[in-house]
XYZ file of C-alpha atoms in Angstrom:
696
model
C -114.437 28.976 98.917
C -111.276 29.165 101.018
C -111.453 27.436 104.391
C -109.582 28.915 107.385
C -106.362 27.248 108.382
C -106.392 25.196 111.569
C -103.623 23.603 113.602
C -105.790 21.011 115.314
C -104.063 17.647 115.177
C -106.420 15.387 117.073
C -105.294 13.064 119.857
C -101.604 13.116 120.712
C -99.186 10.844 122.527
C -98.229 11.496 126.110
C -94.711 12.964 126.543
C -93.353 9.639 127.748
C -94.732 7.949 124.644
C -93.207 10.594 122.391
C -89.767 10.096 123.896
C -90.139 6.349 123.573
C -90.963 6.712 119.893
C -88.006 9.083 119.497
C -85.702 6.483 121.015
C -87.053 3.768 118.735
C -86.721 6.042 115.722
C -83.153 6.844 116.672
C -82.257 3.156 116.778
C -84.140 2.465 113.551
C -82.358 5.323 111.776
C -78.830 4.891 113.136
C -78.529 1.115 112.988
C -78.783 0.631 109.212
C -76.829 3.816 108.507
C -73.896 3.071 110.819
C -73.713 -0.712 110.769
C -70.951 -2.155 108.581
C -69.616 1.032 107.005
C -66.358 -0.694 105.993
C -67.921 -2.418 103.012
C -67.136 -1.167 99.493
C -66.107 2.009 97.693
C -68.605 3.844 95.537
C -67.380 5.470 92.344
C -67.462 9.047 93.584
C -65.856 8.163 96.905
C -62.978 6.399 95.189
C -62.460 9.015 92.495
C -63.256 12.235 94.356
C -64.442 12.558 97.927
C -61.642 10.870 99.860
C -59.166 13.156 98.131
C -61.386 16.209 98.634
C -61.662 15.547 102.363
C -57.885 15.335 102.583
C -57.413 18.600 100.680
C -60.108 20.365 102.719
C -58.555 19.228 105.998
C -55.113 20.371 104.914
C -56.476 23.723 103.756
C -58.095 24.255 107.160
C -54.913 23.284 108.972
C -52.861 25.682 106.836
C -55.560 28.391 107.006
C -55.636 28.559 103.227
C -59.289 29.510 103.080
C -59.491 29.844 99.307
C -58.262 26.252 98.983
C -61.469 25.020 100.627
C -63.157 25.593 97.271
C -62.744 22.160 95.706
C -65.805 21.715 93.511
C -68.931 23.594 92.539
C -71.189 20.975 94.102
C -69.926 22.456 96.573
C -69.959 19.528 99.038
C -68.771 21.671 101.939
C -70.832 19.837 104.547
C -69.418 16.574 103.210
C -65.830 17.767 103.532
C -66.465 19.262 106.985
C -67.921 16.029 108.321
C -65.379 13.960 106.420
C -62.623 16.008 108.048
C -64.147 15.193 111.425
C -64.050 11.530 110.466
C -60.448 11.934 109.363
C -59.559 13.348 112.768
C -61.354 10.457 114.464
C -59.460 8.018 112.251
C -56.140 9.546 113.262
C -57.118 9.442 116.944
C -58.120 5.788 116.690
C -55.021 4.730 114.765
C -56.578 4.386 111.305
C -54.117 6.246 109.079
C -54.702 8.066 105.834
C -52.094 6.180 103.838
C -52.143 8.430 100.816
C -49.250 6.650 99.124
C -50.916 3.241 99.191
C -54.526 4.333 98.886
C -57.437 4.357 101.286
C -58.644 1.269 103.104
C -62.216 0.324 103.915
C -61.507 1.011 107.600
C -60.382 4.541 106.783
C -63.367 5.125 104.498
C -65.683 3.914 107.266
C -64.246 6.554 109.594
C -64.842 9.267 106.998
C -68.398 8.057 106.475
C -69.294 7.775 110.156
C -70.064 11.445 110.952
C -72.287 11.715 107.876
C -74.139 8.514 108.710
C -74.703 9.634 112.296
C -75.945 13.094 111.316
C -78.281 11.757 108.648
C -79.690 9.298 111.160
C -80.111 11.902 113.886
C -82.066 14.199 111.563
C -84.984 11.761 111.503
C -85.837 12.468 115.158
C -86.304 16.257 114.850
C -88.050 15.515 111.582
C -90.581 13.435 113.506
C -91.033 16.113 116.171
C -91.708 18.684 113.461
C -94.125 16.392 111.663
C -96.077 16.073 114.922
C -96.679 19.819 114.744
C -98.008 19.536 111.218
C -99.971 16.309 110.873
C -101.840 13.765 112.963
C -99.797 11.534 115.254
C -100.218 8.306 113.252
C -99.164 10.030 110.038
C -96.166 11.724 111.640
C -94.945 8.549 113.305
C -95.411 6.350 110.261
C -93.755 8.930 108.001
C -90.772 9.151 110.340
C -90.289 5.380 110.344
C -90.556 5.225 106.563
C -87.961 8.002 106.361
C -85.692 6.192 108.812
C -85.877 2.845 107.054
C -86.348 3.505 103.328
C -83.516 1.503 101.691
C -82.955 4.142 99.008
C -82.460 6.886 101.597
C -80.415 4.680 103.932
C -78.078 3.599 101.145
C -76.969 7.143 100.336
C -77.100 8.413 103.923
C -74.193 6.047 104.711
C -71.829 7.392 102.086
C -69.125 10.035 101.970
C -71.168 11.994 99.485
C -73.462 14.969 99.060
C -76.931 13.622 98.310
C -77.714 12.263 101.760
C -76.787 15.508 103.496
C -78.688 17.572 100.941
C -81.737 15.440 101.645
C -81.432 15.815 105.419
C -80.939 19.577 105.443
C -83.539 20.253 102.743
C -86.123 18.164 104.590
C -85.509 19.973 107.871
C -85.738 23.300 106.062
C -89.086 22.367 104.527
C -90.586 21.110 107.786
C -89.328 24.049 109.840
C -90.792 26.518 107.375
C -94.155 24.772 107.440
C -94.147 24.902 111.238
C -93.364 28.621 111.029
C -96.182 29.224 108.562
C -98.959 27.314 110.306
C -101.051 29.223 112.834
C -100.657 28.524 116.516
C -97.820 28.839 118.977
C -95.105 28.589 116.365
C -96.722 31.355 114.325
C -96.639 33.958 117.101
C -93.678 35.724 118.554
C -90.330 34.065 118.996
C -91.429 30.524 118.107
C -92.436 31.510 114.607
C -89.243 33.386 113.904
C -87.014 30.702 115.389
C -88.597 28.152 113.069
C -88.276 30.544 110.129
C -84.614 31.309 110.822
C -83.906 27.629 111.441
C -85.443 26.804 108.080
C -83.218 29.368 106.383
C -80.115 28.014 108.102
C -80.955 24.472 107.004
C -81.534 25.739 103.466
C -78.076 27.305 103.521
C -76.616 23.977 104.644
C -78.535 22.184 101.897
C -77.019 24.459 99.242
C -73.595 24.026 100.862
C -74.120 20.304 100.407
C -75.236 20.433 96.789
C -76.359 23.098 94.383
C -79.713 21.361 93.913
C -80.603 22.831 97.309
C -81.145 26.099 95.440
C -84.598 24.741 94.577
C -85.561 25.613 98.145
C -85.316 29.332 97.349
C -88.308 29.562 94.993
C -90.243 26.952 96.967
C -89.882 28.885 100.221
C -91.092 32.093 98.591
C -94.078 30.373 97.006
C -94.969 28.596 100.248
C -94.860 31.838 102.211
C -96.984 33.612 99.631
C -99.583 30.826 99.590
C -99.892 30.433 103.351
C -100.125 34.152 104.035
C -102.588 34.638 101.190
C -104.792 31.919 102.664
C -105.338 34.088 105.733
C -107.243 36.557 103.537
C -105.270 39.623 104.477
C -105.157 42.775 102.412
C -102.689 42.989 99.560
C -100.400 45.442 101.328
C -100.313 43.311 104.458
C -99.713 40.229 102.317
C -96.764 41.812 100.484
C -95.339 43.194 103.720
C -95.525 39.908 105.620
C -94.223 37.773 102.763
C -91.350 40.165 102.057
C -90.367 40.337 105.722
C -90.398 36.572 106.161
C -88.642 35.827 102.888
C -85.891 38.367 103.461
C -85.296 37.006 106.959
C -85.244 33.466 105.597
C -82.848 34.418 102.786
C -80.602 36.270 105.206
C -80.359 33.212 107.451
C -79.584 30.993 104.458
C -76.976 33.384 103.060
C -75.298 33.927 106.426
C -75.073 30.176 106.998
C -73.694 29.655 103.507
C -71.047 32.322 104.116
C -70.123 31.347 107.676
C -69.667 27.627 107.041
C -67.511 27.876 103.908
C -64.092 29.438 104.473
C -63.668 30.091 100.755
C -66.566 32.543 101.016
C -64.590 34.593 103.526
C -61.892 35.484 101.002
C -63.503 34.985 97.567
C -67.275 35.137 98.029
C -68.244 36.015 94.465
C -65.994 33.455 92.791
C -67.071 30.722 95.213
C -70.784 31.386 94.830
C -70.569 31.661 91.046
C -68.727 28.356 91.025
C -71.827 26.802 92.574
C -74.064 28.438 89.979
C -71.757 27.323 87.186
C -71.864 23.753 88.501
C -75.649 23.782 88.536
C -75.972 25.218 85.024
C -73.047 23.838 83.066
C -72.414 20.496 84.744
C -75.979 19.627 85.666
C -77.237 21.058 82.396
C -75.080 18.769 80.255
C -75.416 14.996 79.842
C -72.895 12.954 81.778
C -69.654 12.439 79.886
C -70.129 8.657 80.039
C -73.779 8.813 79.048
C -76.756 7.235 80.755
C -79.153 4.311 80.427
C -82.933 4.156 80.444
C -85.552 1.615 79.376
C -83.014 -0.804 77.971
C -80.893 1.503 75.835
C -77.902 3.782 76.427
C -78.956 7.420 76.095
C -77.321 10.781 76.862
C -80.480 12.155 78.545
C -83.150 9.747 79.875
C -85.906 12.343 79.452
C -88.943 13.384 81.428
C -90.147 9.913 82.441
C -86.901 9.069 84.186
C -87.737 10.267 87.685
C -91.184 8.693 87.551
C -89.441 5.370 86.947
C -87.045 6.167 89.796
C -89.947 6.642 92.214
C -91.533 3.388 91.088
C -88.475 1.162 91.318
C -86.592 2.894 94.127
C -89.560 2.840 96.500
C -90.627 -0.167 98.547
C -94.067 -1.808 98.338
C -95.252 -0.072 101.522
C -94.311 3.372 100.212
C -95.765 2.673 96.785
C -99.029 1.507 98.340
C -99.144 4.657 100.439
C -98.537 6.883 97.428
C -101.358 5.142 95.604
C -103.523 5.715 98.663
C -102.602 9.389 98.684
C -103.466 9.636 95.000
C -106.808 8.083 95.878
C -107.360 10.753 98.524
C -106.694 13.476 95.954
C -109.109 11.935 93.464
C -111.761 11.546 96.176
C -111.406 15.155 97.266
C -111.521 16.368 93.660
C -114.761 14.497 93.037
C -116.190 15.796 96.319
C -115.222 19.349 95.396
C -117.008 19.033 92.080
C -120.122 17.893 93.970
C -119.613 20.766 96.442
C -119.622 18.263 99.289
C -118.255 19.578 102.602
C -114.660 18.640 103.385
C -113.896 16.629 106.539
C -112.049 18.386 109.342
C -108.887 16.337 108.898
C -108.634 17.413 105.262
C -109.128 21.084 106.112
C -106.416 20.713 108.683
C -103.873 18.951 106.477
C -104.391 20.183 102.926
C -102.038 23.149 103.188
C -99.180 21.062 104.537
C -99.797 18.372 101.945
C -100.000 20.962 99.190
C -96.704 22.496 100.260
C -95.026 19.071 100.307
C -96.435 18.271 96.879
C -95.132 21.617 95.671
C -91.639 20.837 96.949
C -91.677 17.434 95.263
C -92.913 18.870 91.968
C -90.425 21.736 92.045
C -87.509 19.394 92.687
C -88.829 17.061 90.003
C -89.201 19.878 87.486
C -85.703 21.222 88.126
C -84.175 17.767 87.868
C -86.135 16.835 84.756
C -85.079 19.987 82.920
C -81.405 19.219 83.562
C -79.835 16.868 81.035
C -77.691 15.121 83.627
C -79.896 12.677 85.509
C -79.231 10.009 88.098
C -81.607 8.345 90.515
C -79.811 9.756 93.568
C -80.489 13.316 92.404
C -84.128 12.818 93.423
C -83.262 12.071 97.056
C -84.146 15.534 98.487
C -87.779 14.859 97.589
C -87.934 11.421 99.203
C -88.725 12.303 102.836
C -91.642 14.387 101.545
C -92.723 11.420 99.432
C -92.598 9.234 102.538
C -94.859 11.726 104.343
C -97.395 11.554 101.519
C -97.131 7.768 101.547
C -97.772 7.677 105.290
C -100.777 9.916 104.794
C -102.087 7.581 102.118
C -101.608 4.515 104.319
C -103.516 6.103 107.184
C -106.246 7.139 104.732
C -106.495 3.556 103.498
C -106.882 2.385 107.086
C -109.586 4.991 107.732
C -111.432 3.775 104.669
C -111.118 0.116 105.655
C -112.117 0.865 109.231
C -115.159 2.750 107.984
C -116.207 -0.286 105.957
C -115.940 -2.489 109.025
C -118.358 -0.427 111.085
C -118.332 2.235 113.802
C -116.920 0.022 116.548
C -113.851 -0.810 114.534
C -113.662 2.742 113.228
C -113.352 3.997 116.798
C -110.114 2.039 117.103
C -108.556 3.360 113.898
C -106.270 5.900 115.570
C -104.727 3.333 117.883
C -104.508 0.737 115.129
C -102.756 3.158 112.797
C -100.190 3.946 115.480
C -99.482 0.274 116.005
C -99.429 -0.209 112.253
C -96.585 2.284 112.094
C -94.452 0.090 114.319
C -95.426 -3.046 112.435
C -94.634 -1.487 109.075
C -91.316 -0.232 110.392
C -90.314 -3.730 111.475
C -91.496 -5.084 108.132
C -89.492 -2.476 106.267
C -86.339 -3.287 108.234
C -86.791 -7.033 107.788
C -87.631 -6.989 104.093
C -85.850 -3.873 102.937
C -82.801 -3.181 105.052
C -81.748 -6.450 106.676
C -82.142 -8.450 103.472
C -79.860 -6.061 101.585
C -77.352 -4.939 104.207
C -74.896 -3.420 103.313
C -76.096 -3.188 99.701
C -79.045 -0.890 100.347
C -78.561 0.742 96.958
C -79.230 -2.654 95.383
C -82.807 -2.552 96.653
C -85.405 -2.182 93.932
C -89.119 -2.483 94.465
C -89.938 -6.210 94.611
C -93.534 -5.415 93.722
C -92.226 -4.380 90.293
C -89.824 -7.282 89.830
C -86.918 -6.037 91.939
C -83.435 -5.807 90.512
C -84.107 -8.396 87.816
C -86.493 -5.958 86.129
C -84.907 -2.692 87.275
C -81.676 -3.507 85.416
C -83.620 -3.153 82.171
C -85.028 0.216 83.222
C -82.406 2.143 85.209
C -78.645 2.429 85.342
C -77.395 -0.156 87.844
C -74.337 -0.289 90.080
C -72.059 2.229 91.764
C -69.211 0.048 92.989
C -71.234 -2.558 94.868
C -69.579 -5.953 95.049
C -66.061 -4.966 94.070
C -64.826 -6.443 97.340
C -66.038 -9.845 96.096
C -64.265 -9.275 92.793
C -61.005 -8.543 94.611
C -61.363 -11.618 96.817
C -61.984 -13.880 93.809
C -58.994 -12.525 91.930
C -56.609 -12.898 94.845
C -57.375 -16.589 95.299
C -56.394 -17.369 91.706
C -53.049 -19.215 91.466
C -52.017 -17.103 88.457
C -53.203 -13.798 89.945
C -49.725 -12.281 90.030
C -48.843 -13.312 86.464
C -49.996 -9.985 85.025
C -51.981 -6.814 85.507
C -55.709 -6.494 86.101
C -57.850 -4.243 83.934
C -61.108 -2.920 85.300
C -63.706 -0.297 84.724
C -63.882 2.111 87.706
C -60.493 0.882 89.056
C -60.533 3.061 92.226
C -63.424 0.937 93.506
C -61.394 -2.265 93.060
C -57.945 -1.061 94.154
C -58.700 -1.220 97.917
C -59.379 -4.946 97.567
C -56.125 -5.822 95.794
C -52.609 -5.883 97.261
C -51.048 -2.463 97.622
C -49.206 -1.433 94.512
C -50.695 -4.192 92.382
C -50.832 -3.138 88.696
C -54.437 -2.120 88.027
C -55.504 -0.132 84.979
C -58.674 1.150 83.398
C -60.009 -0.748 80.392
C -58.938 1.273 77.408
C -57.637 0.563 73.910
C -54.165 1.478 75.125
C -54.196 -0.928 78.080
C -55.646 -4.145 76.668
C -52.556 -4.664 74.493
C -49.879 -3.156 76.725
C -46.776 -5.378 76.847
C -45.548 -4.621 80.351
C -47.154 -5.451 82.637
C -49.193 -7.672 80.381
C -52.896 -7.708 81.331
C -54.084 -10.997 82.755
C -57.638 -10.518 84.032
C -60.262 -7.929 83.083
C -63.293 -6.866 85.125
C -66.371 -5.641 83.274
C -68.744 -3.722 85.544
C -72.362 -3.687 84.446
C -72.795 0.069 84.834
C -70.179 0.787 82.178
C -71.461 -1.962 79.906
C -75.007 -0.578 80.056
C -73.765 2.823 78.918
C -71.401 1.336 76.300
C -68.592 3.496 77.632
C -65.742 1.786 75.743
C -67.337 -0.634 73.270
C -64.198 -1.687 71.383
C -62.136 -2.729 74.427
C -65.263 -4.328 75.872
C -65.722 -6.435 72.740
C -62.093 -7.547 72.973
C -62.543 -8.604 76.594
C -65.801 -10.432 75.882
C -64.208 -12.700 73.281
C -63.481 -14.997 76.207
C -66.413 -16.193 78.342
C -66.494 -14.980 81.949
C -64.779 -17.064 84.592
C -66.805 -15.434 87.345
C -70.081 -13.532 87.388
C -70.978 -11.482 90.440
C -74.737 -11.595 90.812
C -76.551 -10.067 93.772
C -80.307 -9.673 94.204
C -80.956 -10.783 90.650
C -78.507 -8.250 89.187
C -75.300 -9.348 87.379
C -73.013 -6.596 88.628
C -69.692 -7.681 87.137
C -67.915 -10.370 85.169
C -64.258 -11.399 85.233
C -62.576 -12.492 82.032
C -59.082 -13.756 81.332
C -57.457 -12.048 78.394
C -55.886 -14.015 75.534
C -52.131 -14.389 75.730
C -50.417 -12.358 73.016
C -48.905 -14.059 70.011
C -47.226 -13.041 66.763
C -48.166 -15.955 64.503
C -51.791 -17.153 64.397
C -52.316 -20.911 64.254
C -55.847 -22.220 64.648
C -55.378 -25.711 66.033
C -57.739 -27.547 68.368
C -57.311 -30.660 70.482
C -59.512 -33.227 72.174
C -62.673 -32.466 70.236
C -62.347 -28.702 70.568
C -61.746 -28.734 74.324
C -58.476 -26.833 73.994
C -57.428 -24.448 71.239
C -54.083 -22.995 70.259
C -54.685 -19.420 69.118
C -51.128 -18.881 67.947
C -47.564 -18.582 69.146
C -44.482 -16.411 69.306
C -41.115 -17.960 68.485
C -37.685 -16.424 69.028
C -34.198 -17.892 68.740
C -31.360 -16.465 70.782
C -28.128 -18.378 70.229
C -28.560 -21.935 71.454
C -32.003 -21.278 72.965
C -35.258 -21.435 71.082
C -38.122 -19.859 73.073
C -41.777 -20.500 72.323
C -44.795 -18.698 73.822
C -48.033 -20.499 72.898
C -51.449 -18.902 73.488
C -53.970 -21.457 74.768
C -57.739 -21.048 75.003
C -59.745 -23.449 77.187
C -63.059 -23.954 75.427
C -64.670 -26.541 77.673
C -64.675 -27.310 81.376
C -62.315 -30.237 81.897
C -59.748 -31.737 84.258
C -56.327 -30.129 84.327
C -53.055 -32.007 84.174
C -52.514 -31.666 80.422
C -48.873 -31.734 79.361
C -47.350 -30.496 76.135
C -44.224 -31.459 74.263
C -42.175 -29.450 71.813
C -39.729 -31.368 69.640
C -37.195 -29.778 67.316
C -36.501 -32.072 64.349
C -33.786 -31.756 61.737
C -34.190 -32.498 58.043
C -33.702 -36.235 58.673
C -36.441 -36.278 61.342
C -33.961 -36.592 64.195
C -34.777 -34.863 67.468
C -32.190 -32.184 68.319
C -34.078 -30.440 71.132
C -37.184 -30.873 73.238
C -39.152 -29.691 76.253
C -42.087 -31.135 78.166
C -44.175 -28.917 80.457
C -47.626 -28.569 81.949
C -49.810 -26.305 79.837
C -50.843 -24.382 82.973
C -47.596 -24.904 84.914
C -49.546 -27.303 87.122
C -51.507 -24.525 88.823
C -55.096 -25.681 88.221
C -56.452 -29.162 89.019
C -59.495 -28.378 86.885
C -59.876 -26.049 83.951
C -62.772 -23.718 83.308
C -64.061 -22.616 79.955
C -62.536 -19.223 79.222
C -59.187 -19.737 80.928
C -56.152 -18.588 78.981
C -52.669 -20.049 79.338
C -49.356 -19.011 77.911
C -46.008 -19.870 79.435
C -42.464 -19.422 78.215
C -40.994 -22.638 76.824
C -37.197 -22.419 76.368
C -35.699 -25.257 74.299
C -31.975 -25.834 74.525
C -30.307 -26.534 71.185
C -26.822 -27.891 70.483
C -24.299 -25.097 70.241
C -22.912 -26.638 67.025
C -26.277 -27.088 65.360
C -25.568 -27.783 61.657
C -26.935 -25.549 58.963
C -30.288 -26.570 57.571
C -34.024 -26.296 58.048
C -35.642 -27.433 61.288
C -39.227 -27.977 62.240
C -40.864 -27.467 65.646
C -43.468 -30.117 66.421
C -46.035 -29.915 69.236
C -48.455 -32.303 70.889
C -50.505 -32.626 74.067
C -50.857 -35.621 76.349
C -52.187 -36.914 79.616
C -51.089 -39.965 81.539
C -53.465 -41.983 79.380
C -51.840 -40.873 76.149
C -51.722 -38.095 73.594
C -54.742 -35.871 73.012
C -56.296 -36.118 69.589
C -55.588 -33.352 67.091
C -58.894 -32.312 65.546
C -57.396 -31.426 62.160
C -54.015 -30.978 60.526
C -52.066 -33.701 62.342
C -48.697 -34.709 60.935
C -48.165 -38.225 59.649
C -47.272 -40.568 62.493
C -43.939 -41.280 60.871
C -42.815 -37.716 61.548
C -43.115 -37.712 65.364
C -45.770 -40.176 66.418
C -49.551 -39.746 66.480
C -51.443 -36.514 67.146
C -48.667 -34.004 66.614
C -48.773 -30.737 64.682
C -46.102 -28.683 63.045
C -45.817 -25.445 64.952
C -43.101 -23.678 62.955
C -39.912 -24.028 60.977
C -36.654 -22.144 61.215
C -33.394 -22.155 59.310
C -29.848 -22.260 60.629
C -26.899 -20.953 58.654
C -28.674 -20.107 55.423
């Protein structure tokens, strides 16, 4: 039998306490979102959003309204706020140096308005939750929302998912306030909340097309809440239609007013959003995906369940388990026809609506072939509310076990628990991972060490460390750098430095010759370019970037090119000669050997090249350090190859000549492992590199 709706929320905080909690929430939300924004470039920021902000700003300045359509996402709120950040950057002397590329300082300015807005949203979210649920639940949910590492990580970025989450969450909460009975359900308060919900829904869709999920959810929520009041069918249809049309009108008007492209080409702009949702979201990502240890085009229906498990924190996961326990308990009680407690009668409609929003987002995302963990973000604040509800329910249960005296204190204890859990979340979740909030994976499930075998890992994190390591190498400027996702590395290399994507065409390019290659784990997991990757991996990594148990990237040095293979090893396999290139130009014989360091060892190895005539007489020679004296110690995987010009007599007689090579330290020549020439030719431990003929 249906129970009447009630808006009773139990004991509440005094106004001064509410404002104190709002202030604490504001600090808790803004600090992790705005602290240290000049960190690293994510893939989409480097490839897309910095450029889109520039184009959007220029279109506004030139009043070219149609040019504000840049993508079907559509990302309009991102480009609006990014343009504000661009203006702040110009005012504070941080230029947009388009010729040289963006800097981290400039990116931080673009990010700042988004980070601030996403942080501010938590406070009205808390005030709305107070209208819907008991004080301890509302407060705890708000702190979980403010501090969840997964939410914080994307709220800081110049991107669309954080804003979609903020606006969608406000839309959901405002609509629930409008639908519940009480002051907000009568007169102007109800309609203000309803119109506000529609406006936020319009902003959510302007942020990302996934906000369209709010349209069916809002209609279903209105129908369910009005139906629960047991009105007649005509009254039900009339009220639902009136509310839904008003809500849709507010959403549509906001969508139109905030996107200049809609002013001049409304149909084309809106259909671009629909096309993005259907054709882009409906197709697997061009680079594929990764799930449960294997590269796959579409991770399937279990993907977002895994995302919730590993992207949550232990507190949230415990709360969700507690909420599941509440549902099971109420189901069993319903089957026994046991009376429901007052707090359940009060909260079940709000909880049901939040569950409906989560399930609807989950269904829409699971149907689409293109899946990433961040796509689930709009459902996360609602998940945090359910988790908070579960945590408070667990406390109620524990307090009940401890007796009536302790049970009487449960409300106060839960409120204090909210603050304690918030501090715990900051300490264990945010502070331990700052600024790499997206590297946080649930430690209760093994953290990043396990998550890397389940979900696709990495979005540009750590590239600043890669750039710093490369720049301190003595031979850094001896060639180009190849890297997956190069726009995320470019800001951390000197301006104009040759940096190319890892492709079949770049690994063998002659000028500039590639020197180092960066393999980023995300691309390796998806096997984006397996053949070039295999070529790079033939040399062991010189540096592995590991953070939080996740190996994000490796740096390899590429073999020096050669024309003639010659498999010779020295000093018990410590150093190998892959091959060489030999060219004679007049009286100069040039040799380019390709060396492979196969064991960690001291540097300081010298080489000699002797040119011998048919009688064994030396007619030319050169001695040089194998590494040009750049490295005091050598690391397994290093590759050397310098130009060795040998001067020959201008009147060199006709005949056949041999080029002999050997290696030595101060203590003597290094042993040749196999194929050494007889000592009578040129002393011990020498090999014949090549022969050439003059005048024949």
